[in-house]
Short mmCIF file of C-alpha atoms in Angstrom, two decimals:
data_model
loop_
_atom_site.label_atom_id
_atom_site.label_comp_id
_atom_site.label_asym_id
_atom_site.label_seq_id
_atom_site.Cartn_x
_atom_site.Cartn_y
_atom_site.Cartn_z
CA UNK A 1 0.00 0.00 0.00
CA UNK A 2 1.22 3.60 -0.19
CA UNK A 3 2.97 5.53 2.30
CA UNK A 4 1.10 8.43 3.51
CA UNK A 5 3.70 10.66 3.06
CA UNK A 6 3.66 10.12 -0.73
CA UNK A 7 -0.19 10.45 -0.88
CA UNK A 8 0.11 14.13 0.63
CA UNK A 9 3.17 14.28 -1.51
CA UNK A 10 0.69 13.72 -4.67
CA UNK A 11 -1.78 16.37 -3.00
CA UNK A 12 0.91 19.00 -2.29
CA UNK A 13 3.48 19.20 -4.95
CA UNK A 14 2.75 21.33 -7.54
CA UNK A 15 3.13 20.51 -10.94
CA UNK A 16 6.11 20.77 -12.77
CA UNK A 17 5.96 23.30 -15.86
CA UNK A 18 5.07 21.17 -18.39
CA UNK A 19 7.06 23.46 -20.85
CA UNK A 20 10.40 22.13 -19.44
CA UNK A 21 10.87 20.22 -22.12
CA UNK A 22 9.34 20.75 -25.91
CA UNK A 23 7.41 17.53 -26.85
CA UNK A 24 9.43 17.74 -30.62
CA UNK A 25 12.81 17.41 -28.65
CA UNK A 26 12.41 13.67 -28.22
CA UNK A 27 12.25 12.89 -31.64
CA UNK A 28 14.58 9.66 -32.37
CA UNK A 29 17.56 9.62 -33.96
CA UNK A 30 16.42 9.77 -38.22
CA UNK A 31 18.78 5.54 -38.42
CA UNK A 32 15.36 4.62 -36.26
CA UNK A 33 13.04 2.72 -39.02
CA UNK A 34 10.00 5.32 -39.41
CA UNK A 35 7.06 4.58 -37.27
CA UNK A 36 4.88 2.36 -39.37
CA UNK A 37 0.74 3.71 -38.68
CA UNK A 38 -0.59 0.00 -39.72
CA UNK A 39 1.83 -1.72 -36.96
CA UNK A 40 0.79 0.67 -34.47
CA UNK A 41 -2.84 0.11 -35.22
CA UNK A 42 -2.14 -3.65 -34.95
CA UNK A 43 0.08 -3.24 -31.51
CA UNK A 44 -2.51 -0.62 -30.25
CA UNK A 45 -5.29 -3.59 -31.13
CA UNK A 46 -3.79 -6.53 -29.70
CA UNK A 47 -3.06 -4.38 -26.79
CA UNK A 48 -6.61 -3.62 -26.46
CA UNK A 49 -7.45 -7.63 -26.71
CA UNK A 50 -5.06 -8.46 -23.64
CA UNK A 51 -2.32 -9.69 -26.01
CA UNK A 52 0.23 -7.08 -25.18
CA UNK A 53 3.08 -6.01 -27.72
CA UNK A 54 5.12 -4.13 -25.26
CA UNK A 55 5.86 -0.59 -26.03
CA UNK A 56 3.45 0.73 -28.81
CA UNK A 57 5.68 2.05 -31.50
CA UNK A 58 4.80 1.67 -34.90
CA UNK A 59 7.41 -0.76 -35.33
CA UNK A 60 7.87 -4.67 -35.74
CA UNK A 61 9.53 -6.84 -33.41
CA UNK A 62 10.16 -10.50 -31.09
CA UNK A 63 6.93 -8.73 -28.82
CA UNK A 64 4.56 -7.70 -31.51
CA UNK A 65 4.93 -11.38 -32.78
CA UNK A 66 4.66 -12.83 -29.68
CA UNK A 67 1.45 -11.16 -29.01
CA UNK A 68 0.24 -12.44 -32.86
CA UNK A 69 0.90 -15.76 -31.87
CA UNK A 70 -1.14 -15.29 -28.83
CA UNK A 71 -4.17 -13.97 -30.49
CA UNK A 72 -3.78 -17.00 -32.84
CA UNK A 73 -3.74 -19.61 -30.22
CA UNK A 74 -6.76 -17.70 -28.32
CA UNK A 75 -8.69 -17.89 -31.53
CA UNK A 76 -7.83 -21.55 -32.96
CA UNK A 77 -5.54 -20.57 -35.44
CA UNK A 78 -2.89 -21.89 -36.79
CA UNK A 79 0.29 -20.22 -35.12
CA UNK A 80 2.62 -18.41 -37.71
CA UNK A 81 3.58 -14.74 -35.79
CA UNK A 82 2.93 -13.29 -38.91
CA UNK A 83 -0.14 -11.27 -39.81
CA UNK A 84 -1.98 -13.80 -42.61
CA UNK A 85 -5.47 -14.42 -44.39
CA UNK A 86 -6.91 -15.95 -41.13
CA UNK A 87 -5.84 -13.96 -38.91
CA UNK A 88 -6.74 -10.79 -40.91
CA UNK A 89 -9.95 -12.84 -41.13
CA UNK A 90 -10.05 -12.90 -37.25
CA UNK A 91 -9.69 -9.38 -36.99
CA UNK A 92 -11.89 -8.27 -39.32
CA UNK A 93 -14.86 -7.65 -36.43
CA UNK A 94 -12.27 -4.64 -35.36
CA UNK A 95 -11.97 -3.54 -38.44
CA UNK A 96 -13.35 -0.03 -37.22
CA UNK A 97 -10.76 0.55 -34.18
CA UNK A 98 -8.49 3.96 -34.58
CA UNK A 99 -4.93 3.21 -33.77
CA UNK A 100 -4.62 6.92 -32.52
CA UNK A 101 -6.59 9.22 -31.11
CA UNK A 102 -6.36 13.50 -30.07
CA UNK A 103 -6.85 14.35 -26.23
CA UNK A 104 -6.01 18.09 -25.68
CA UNK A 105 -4.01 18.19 -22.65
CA UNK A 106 -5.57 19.15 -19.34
CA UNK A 107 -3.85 20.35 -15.87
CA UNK A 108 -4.87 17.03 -14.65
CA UNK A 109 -2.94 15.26 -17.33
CA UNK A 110 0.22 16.85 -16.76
CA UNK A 111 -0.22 17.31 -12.80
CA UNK A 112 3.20 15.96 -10.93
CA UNK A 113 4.63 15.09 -8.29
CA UNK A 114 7.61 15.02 -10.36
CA UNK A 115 10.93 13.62 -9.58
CA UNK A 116 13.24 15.30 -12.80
CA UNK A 117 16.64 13.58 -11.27
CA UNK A 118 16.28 10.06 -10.05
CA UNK A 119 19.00 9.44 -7.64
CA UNK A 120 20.55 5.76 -8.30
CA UNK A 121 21.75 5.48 -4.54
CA UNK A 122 18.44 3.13 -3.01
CA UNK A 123 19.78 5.41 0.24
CA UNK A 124 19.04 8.47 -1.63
CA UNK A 125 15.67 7.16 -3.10
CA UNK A 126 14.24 5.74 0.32
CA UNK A 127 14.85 9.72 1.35
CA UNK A 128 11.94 10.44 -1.06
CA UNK A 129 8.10 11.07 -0.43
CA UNK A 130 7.55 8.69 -3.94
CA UNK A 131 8.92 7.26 -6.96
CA UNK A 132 7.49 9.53 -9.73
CA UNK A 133 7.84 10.23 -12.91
CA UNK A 134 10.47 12.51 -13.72
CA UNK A 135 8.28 14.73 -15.98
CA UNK A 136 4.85 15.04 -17.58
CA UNK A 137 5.97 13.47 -20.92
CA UNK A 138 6.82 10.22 -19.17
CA UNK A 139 3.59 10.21 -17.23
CA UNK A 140 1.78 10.88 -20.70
CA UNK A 141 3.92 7.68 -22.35
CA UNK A 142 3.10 5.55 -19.53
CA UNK A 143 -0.65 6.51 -20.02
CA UNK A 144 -0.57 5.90 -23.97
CA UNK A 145 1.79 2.84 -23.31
CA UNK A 146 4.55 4.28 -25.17
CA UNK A 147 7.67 6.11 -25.01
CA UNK A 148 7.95 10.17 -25.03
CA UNK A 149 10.10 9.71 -28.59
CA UNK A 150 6.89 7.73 -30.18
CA UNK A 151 4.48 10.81 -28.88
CA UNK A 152 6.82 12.92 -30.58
CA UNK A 153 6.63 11.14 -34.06
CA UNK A 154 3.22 11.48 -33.72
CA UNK A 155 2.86 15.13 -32.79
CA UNK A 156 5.57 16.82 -35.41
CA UNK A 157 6.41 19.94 -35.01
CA UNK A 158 4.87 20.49 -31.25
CA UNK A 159 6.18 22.32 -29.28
CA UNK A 160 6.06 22.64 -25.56
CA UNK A 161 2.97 21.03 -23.78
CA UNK A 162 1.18 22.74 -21.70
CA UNK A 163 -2.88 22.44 -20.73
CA UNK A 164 -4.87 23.00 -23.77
CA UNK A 165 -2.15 21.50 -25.93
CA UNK A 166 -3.94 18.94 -28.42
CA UNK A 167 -1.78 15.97 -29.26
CA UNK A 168 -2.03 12.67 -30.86
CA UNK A 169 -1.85 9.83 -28.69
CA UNK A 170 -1.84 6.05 -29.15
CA UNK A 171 -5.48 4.86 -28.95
CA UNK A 172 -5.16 3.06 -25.32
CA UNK A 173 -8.71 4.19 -24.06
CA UNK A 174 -10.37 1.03 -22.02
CA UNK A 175 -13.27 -0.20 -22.79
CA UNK A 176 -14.48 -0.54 -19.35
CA UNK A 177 -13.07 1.78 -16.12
CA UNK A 178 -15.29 -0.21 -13.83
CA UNK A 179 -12.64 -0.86 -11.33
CA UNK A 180 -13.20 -3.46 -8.18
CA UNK A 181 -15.48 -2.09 -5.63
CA UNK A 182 -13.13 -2.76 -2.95
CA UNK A 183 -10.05 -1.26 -4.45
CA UNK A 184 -8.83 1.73 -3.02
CA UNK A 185 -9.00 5.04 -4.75
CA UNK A 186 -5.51 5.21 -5.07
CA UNK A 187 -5.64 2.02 -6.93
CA UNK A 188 -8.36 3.21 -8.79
CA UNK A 189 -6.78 6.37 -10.12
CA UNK A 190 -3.49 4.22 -10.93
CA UNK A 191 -5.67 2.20 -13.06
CA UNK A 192 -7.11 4.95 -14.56
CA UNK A 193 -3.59 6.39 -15.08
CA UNK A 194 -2.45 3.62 -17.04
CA UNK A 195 -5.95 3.19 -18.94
CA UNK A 196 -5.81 -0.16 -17.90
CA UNK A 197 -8.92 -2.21 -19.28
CA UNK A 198 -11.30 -3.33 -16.23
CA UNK A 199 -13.15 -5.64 -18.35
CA UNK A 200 -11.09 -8.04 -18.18
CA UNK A 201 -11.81 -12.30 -17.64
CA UNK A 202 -10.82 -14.22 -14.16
CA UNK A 203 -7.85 -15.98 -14.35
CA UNK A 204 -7.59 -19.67 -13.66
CA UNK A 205 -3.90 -20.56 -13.97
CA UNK A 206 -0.44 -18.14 -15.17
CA UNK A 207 2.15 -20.17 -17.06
CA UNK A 208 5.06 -18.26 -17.22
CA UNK A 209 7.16 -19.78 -20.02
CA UNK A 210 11.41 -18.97 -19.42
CA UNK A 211 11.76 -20.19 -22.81
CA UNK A 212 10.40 -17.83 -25.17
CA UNK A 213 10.21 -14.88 -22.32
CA UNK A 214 6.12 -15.11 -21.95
CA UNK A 215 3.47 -15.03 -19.42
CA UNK A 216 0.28 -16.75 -20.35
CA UNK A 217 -3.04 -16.42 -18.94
CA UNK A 218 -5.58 -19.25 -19.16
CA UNK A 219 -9.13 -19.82 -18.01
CA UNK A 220 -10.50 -23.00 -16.43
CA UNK A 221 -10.46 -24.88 -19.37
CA UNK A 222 -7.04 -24.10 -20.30
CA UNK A 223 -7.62 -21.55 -22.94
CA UNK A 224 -5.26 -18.63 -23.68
CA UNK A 225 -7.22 -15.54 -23.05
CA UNK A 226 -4.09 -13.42 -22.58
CA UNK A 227 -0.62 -13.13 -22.87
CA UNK A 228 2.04 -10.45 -22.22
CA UNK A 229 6.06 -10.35 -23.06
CA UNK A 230 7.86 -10.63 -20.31
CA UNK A 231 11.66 -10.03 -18.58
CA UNK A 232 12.13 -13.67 -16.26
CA UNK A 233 15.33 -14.12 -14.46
CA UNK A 234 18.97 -13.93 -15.01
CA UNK A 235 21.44 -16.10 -15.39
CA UNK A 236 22.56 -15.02 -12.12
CA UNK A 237 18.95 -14.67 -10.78
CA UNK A 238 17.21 -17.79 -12.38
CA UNK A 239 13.38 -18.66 -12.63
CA UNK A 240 12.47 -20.80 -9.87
CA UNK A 241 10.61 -23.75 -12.00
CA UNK A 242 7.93 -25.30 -10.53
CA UNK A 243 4.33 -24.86 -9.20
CA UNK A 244 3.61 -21.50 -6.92
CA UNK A 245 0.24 -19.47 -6.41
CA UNK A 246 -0.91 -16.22 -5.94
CA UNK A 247 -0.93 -14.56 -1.86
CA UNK A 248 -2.04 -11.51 -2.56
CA UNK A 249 -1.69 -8.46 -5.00
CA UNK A 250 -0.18 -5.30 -3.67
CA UNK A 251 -0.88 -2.37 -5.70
CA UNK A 252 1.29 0.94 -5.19
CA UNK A 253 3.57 -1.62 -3.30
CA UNK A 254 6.72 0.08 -1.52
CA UNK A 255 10.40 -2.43 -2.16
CA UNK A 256 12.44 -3.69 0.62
CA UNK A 257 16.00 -3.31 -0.95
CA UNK A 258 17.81 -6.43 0.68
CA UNK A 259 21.43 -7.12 -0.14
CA UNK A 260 21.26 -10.48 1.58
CA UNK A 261 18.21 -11.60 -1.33
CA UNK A 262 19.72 -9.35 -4.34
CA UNK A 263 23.38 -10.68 -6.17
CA UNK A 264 25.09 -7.66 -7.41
CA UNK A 265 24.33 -5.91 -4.14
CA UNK A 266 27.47 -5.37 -1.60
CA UNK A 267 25.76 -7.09 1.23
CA UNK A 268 27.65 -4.23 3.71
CA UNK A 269 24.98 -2.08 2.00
CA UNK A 270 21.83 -1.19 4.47
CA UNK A 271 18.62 -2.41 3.40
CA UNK A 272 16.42 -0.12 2.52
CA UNK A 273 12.35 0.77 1.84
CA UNK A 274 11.74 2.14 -1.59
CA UNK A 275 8.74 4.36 -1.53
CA UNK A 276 5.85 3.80 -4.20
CA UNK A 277 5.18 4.82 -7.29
CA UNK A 278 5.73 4.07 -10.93
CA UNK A 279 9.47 4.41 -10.84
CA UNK A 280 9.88 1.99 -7.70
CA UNK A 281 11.63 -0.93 -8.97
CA UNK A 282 8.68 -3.17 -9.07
CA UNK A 283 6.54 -0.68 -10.55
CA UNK A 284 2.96 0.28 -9.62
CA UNK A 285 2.25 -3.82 -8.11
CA UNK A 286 3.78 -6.68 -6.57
CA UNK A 287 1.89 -9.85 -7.18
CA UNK A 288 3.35 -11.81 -4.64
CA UNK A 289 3.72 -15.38 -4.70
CA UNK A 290 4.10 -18.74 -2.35
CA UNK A 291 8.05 -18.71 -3.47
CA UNK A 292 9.28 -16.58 -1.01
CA UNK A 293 10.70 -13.26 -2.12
CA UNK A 294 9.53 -13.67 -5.77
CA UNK A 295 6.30 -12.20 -7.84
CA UNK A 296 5.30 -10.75 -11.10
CA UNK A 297 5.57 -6.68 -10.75
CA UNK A 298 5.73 -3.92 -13.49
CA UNK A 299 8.75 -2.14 -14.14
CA UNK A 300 10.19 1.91 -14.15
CA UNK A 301 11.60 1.28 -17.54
CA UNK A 302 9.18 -0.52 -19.92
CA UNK A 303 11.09 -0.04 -22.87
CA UNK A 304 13.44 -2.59 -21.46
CA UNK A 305 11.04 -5.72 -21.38
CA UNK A 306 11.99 -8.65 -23.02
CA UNK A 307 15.23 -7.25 -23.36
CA UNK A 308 16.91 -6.45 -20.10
CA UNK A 309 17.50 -9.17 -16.76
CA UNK A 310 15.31 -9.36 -13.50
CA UNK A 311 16.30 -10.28 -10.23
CA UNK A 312 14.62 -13.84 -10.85
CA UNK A 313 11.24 -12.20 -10.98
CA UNK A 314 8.48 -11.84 -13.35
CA UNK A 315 8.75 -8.45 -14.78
CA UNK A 316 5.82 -6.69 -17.33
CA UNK A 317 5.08 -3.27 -17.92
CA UNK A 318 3.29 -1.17 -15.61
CA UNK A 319 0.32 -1.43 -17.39
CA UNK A 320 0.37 -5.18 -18.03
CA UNK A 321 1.01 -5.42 -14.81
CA UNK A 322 -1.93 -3.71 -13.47
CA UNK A 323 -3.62 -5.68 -15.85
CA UNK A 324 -2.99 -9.27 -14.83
CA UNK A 325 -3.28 -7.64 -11.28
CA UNK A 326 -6.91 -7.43 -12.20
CA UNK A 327 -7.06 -11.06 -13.42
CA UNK A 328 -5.88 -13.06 -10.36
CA UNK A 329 -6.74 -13.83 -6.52
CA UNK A 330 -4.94 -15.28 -3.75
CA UNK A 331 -4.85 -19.03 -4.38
CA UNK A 332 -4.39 -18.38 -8.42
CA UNK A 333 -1.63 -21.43 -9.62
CA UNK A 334 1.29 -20.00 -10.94
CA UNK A 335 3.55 -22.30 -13.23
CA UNK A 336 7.12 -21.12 -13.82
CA UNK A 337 8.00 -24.05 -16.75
CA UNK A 338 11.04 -23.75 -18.92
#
């Protein structure tokens, strides 16, 4: 749960000027391959489906074809990756979704706390009231599940942002914002945050595959009904194989930094407690499970899933995160296979 001090942190700061930084100054470098507006309707899609492609960035990669061969499985298809007759056929019923959409920018949208220089000492960071974003842009990425550079691709020749600014965003608007009754309202508005879909079916089992980097959600019959990229392990930090289950779900979790659980950490370092937020190491929720010490949490740098190492946990973006978060209870089995 949150700390109160970062919950009167998020009442009391005052936003940063969202002008700090012009939104056409994180365009990538021109080597990038353009952003492609059919891929990012087909990420932004089979984003919206629950079969995540990771960042949404117009481009093709290992993620947007691991999330094709998840829709295919869901659906009964045969399982190529590749975007073919049937599964055009398949997602012809969507054939009217947008892949982007304009907002114009409100005070809400771009509303801090902010945190524009992240110390990297966990000494320094457990002296803060939260883990924030360090500006608006990243808050607007996270929201669009995207990167600042993408938002600038879209939005050429913007300039700064400030409220009233119109942009084009990534079309990552829910269905459904019918959270849980019972979850708090800071849960609630984290959710919101993220546009996280709360429509979402109950989870029966997660199989979380080390071989091809995946989590997989099925229902009682064993059906895929969703499926995310994932970062598993290390080769220092392995996957602990074998059968575990959901205790609880923490959202807005605060991190115990212990050297005597984390290799690469001088164990003469003090432990430490992270404060929430979505730049705390496990993101905005800790799923914790019956292996001690291990769950499946979101991240502060999505851009890295699939790519980077975890400390033997299961590591998805913030919003798929918050998004399986929604799917499971305690007592939810949990296979880590390899």
């Amino acid at each position: 749960m949150p700390r109160p001090a970062f919950l009167a942190a998020l009442a009391i700061m005052p936003m940063l000027a969202a002008s700090a930084v012009p939104l056409s100054a994180q365009a990538p470098a021109a080597a990038k391959p353009a952003l492609d507006p059919a891929v990012l309707r087909l990420q932004a899609l089979l984003d919206r489906l629950g079969f995540g492609p990771g960042i949404l960035d117009g481009r093709t990669g290992q993620s947007l074809t691991n999330a094709l061969k998840g829709f295919q499985e869901s659906r009964g298809l045969t399982v190529t990756g590749r975007l073919d007759a049937a599964t055009l056929a398949a997602l012809a019923p969507y054939r009217g979704f947008q892949a982007t959409r304009q907002v114009t920018l409100d005070a809400d949208a771009l509303r801090g706390p902010y945190v524009p220089q992240m110390p990297k000492d966990y000494a320094e960071q457990a002296k803060l009231p939260g883990m924030a974003y360090a500006r608006p842009l990243e808050k607007l990425a996270e929201r669009f599940h995207t990167t600042p550079a993408v938002l600038a691709e879209l939005n050429p020749g913007t300039g700064q942002i400030a409220p009233g600014t119109r942009i084009t965003v990534p079309n990552t608007f829910p269905g459904s914002r019918a959270y849980p009754a019972d979850a708090t309202p800071e849960w609630r508005a984290t959710l919101a945050s993220l546009n996280v879909e709360a429509g979402v079916p109950q989870a029966a089992k997660i199989v979380v595959d080390k071989s091809d980097g995946i989590l997989r959600v099925l229902d009682g019959q064993g059906k895929l009904i969703a499926q995310y990229t994932a970062t598993i392990g290390s080769a220092r930090d392995p996957l602990p194989l074998g059968d575990w289950k959901v205790l609880h779900v923490s959202p807005n979790p605060d991190w115990k930094m212990n050297p005597k659980i984390l290799k690469g950490v001088s164990d003469d370092k003090a432990a430490q407690i992270i404060p929430p937020g979505p730049n705390n190491p496990v993101g905005v929720v800790w799923i914790d499970l019956s292996k001690e010490h291990y769950g499946i949490h979101g991240t502060s740098a999505p851009e890295q899933i699939g790519r980077a190492q975890s400390n033997g946990c299961v590591r998805l973006t913030n919003w798929d995160a918050a998004r399986v978060a929604l799917m499971v209870k305690s007592g939810t089995p949990v296979l880590f296979q390899a």
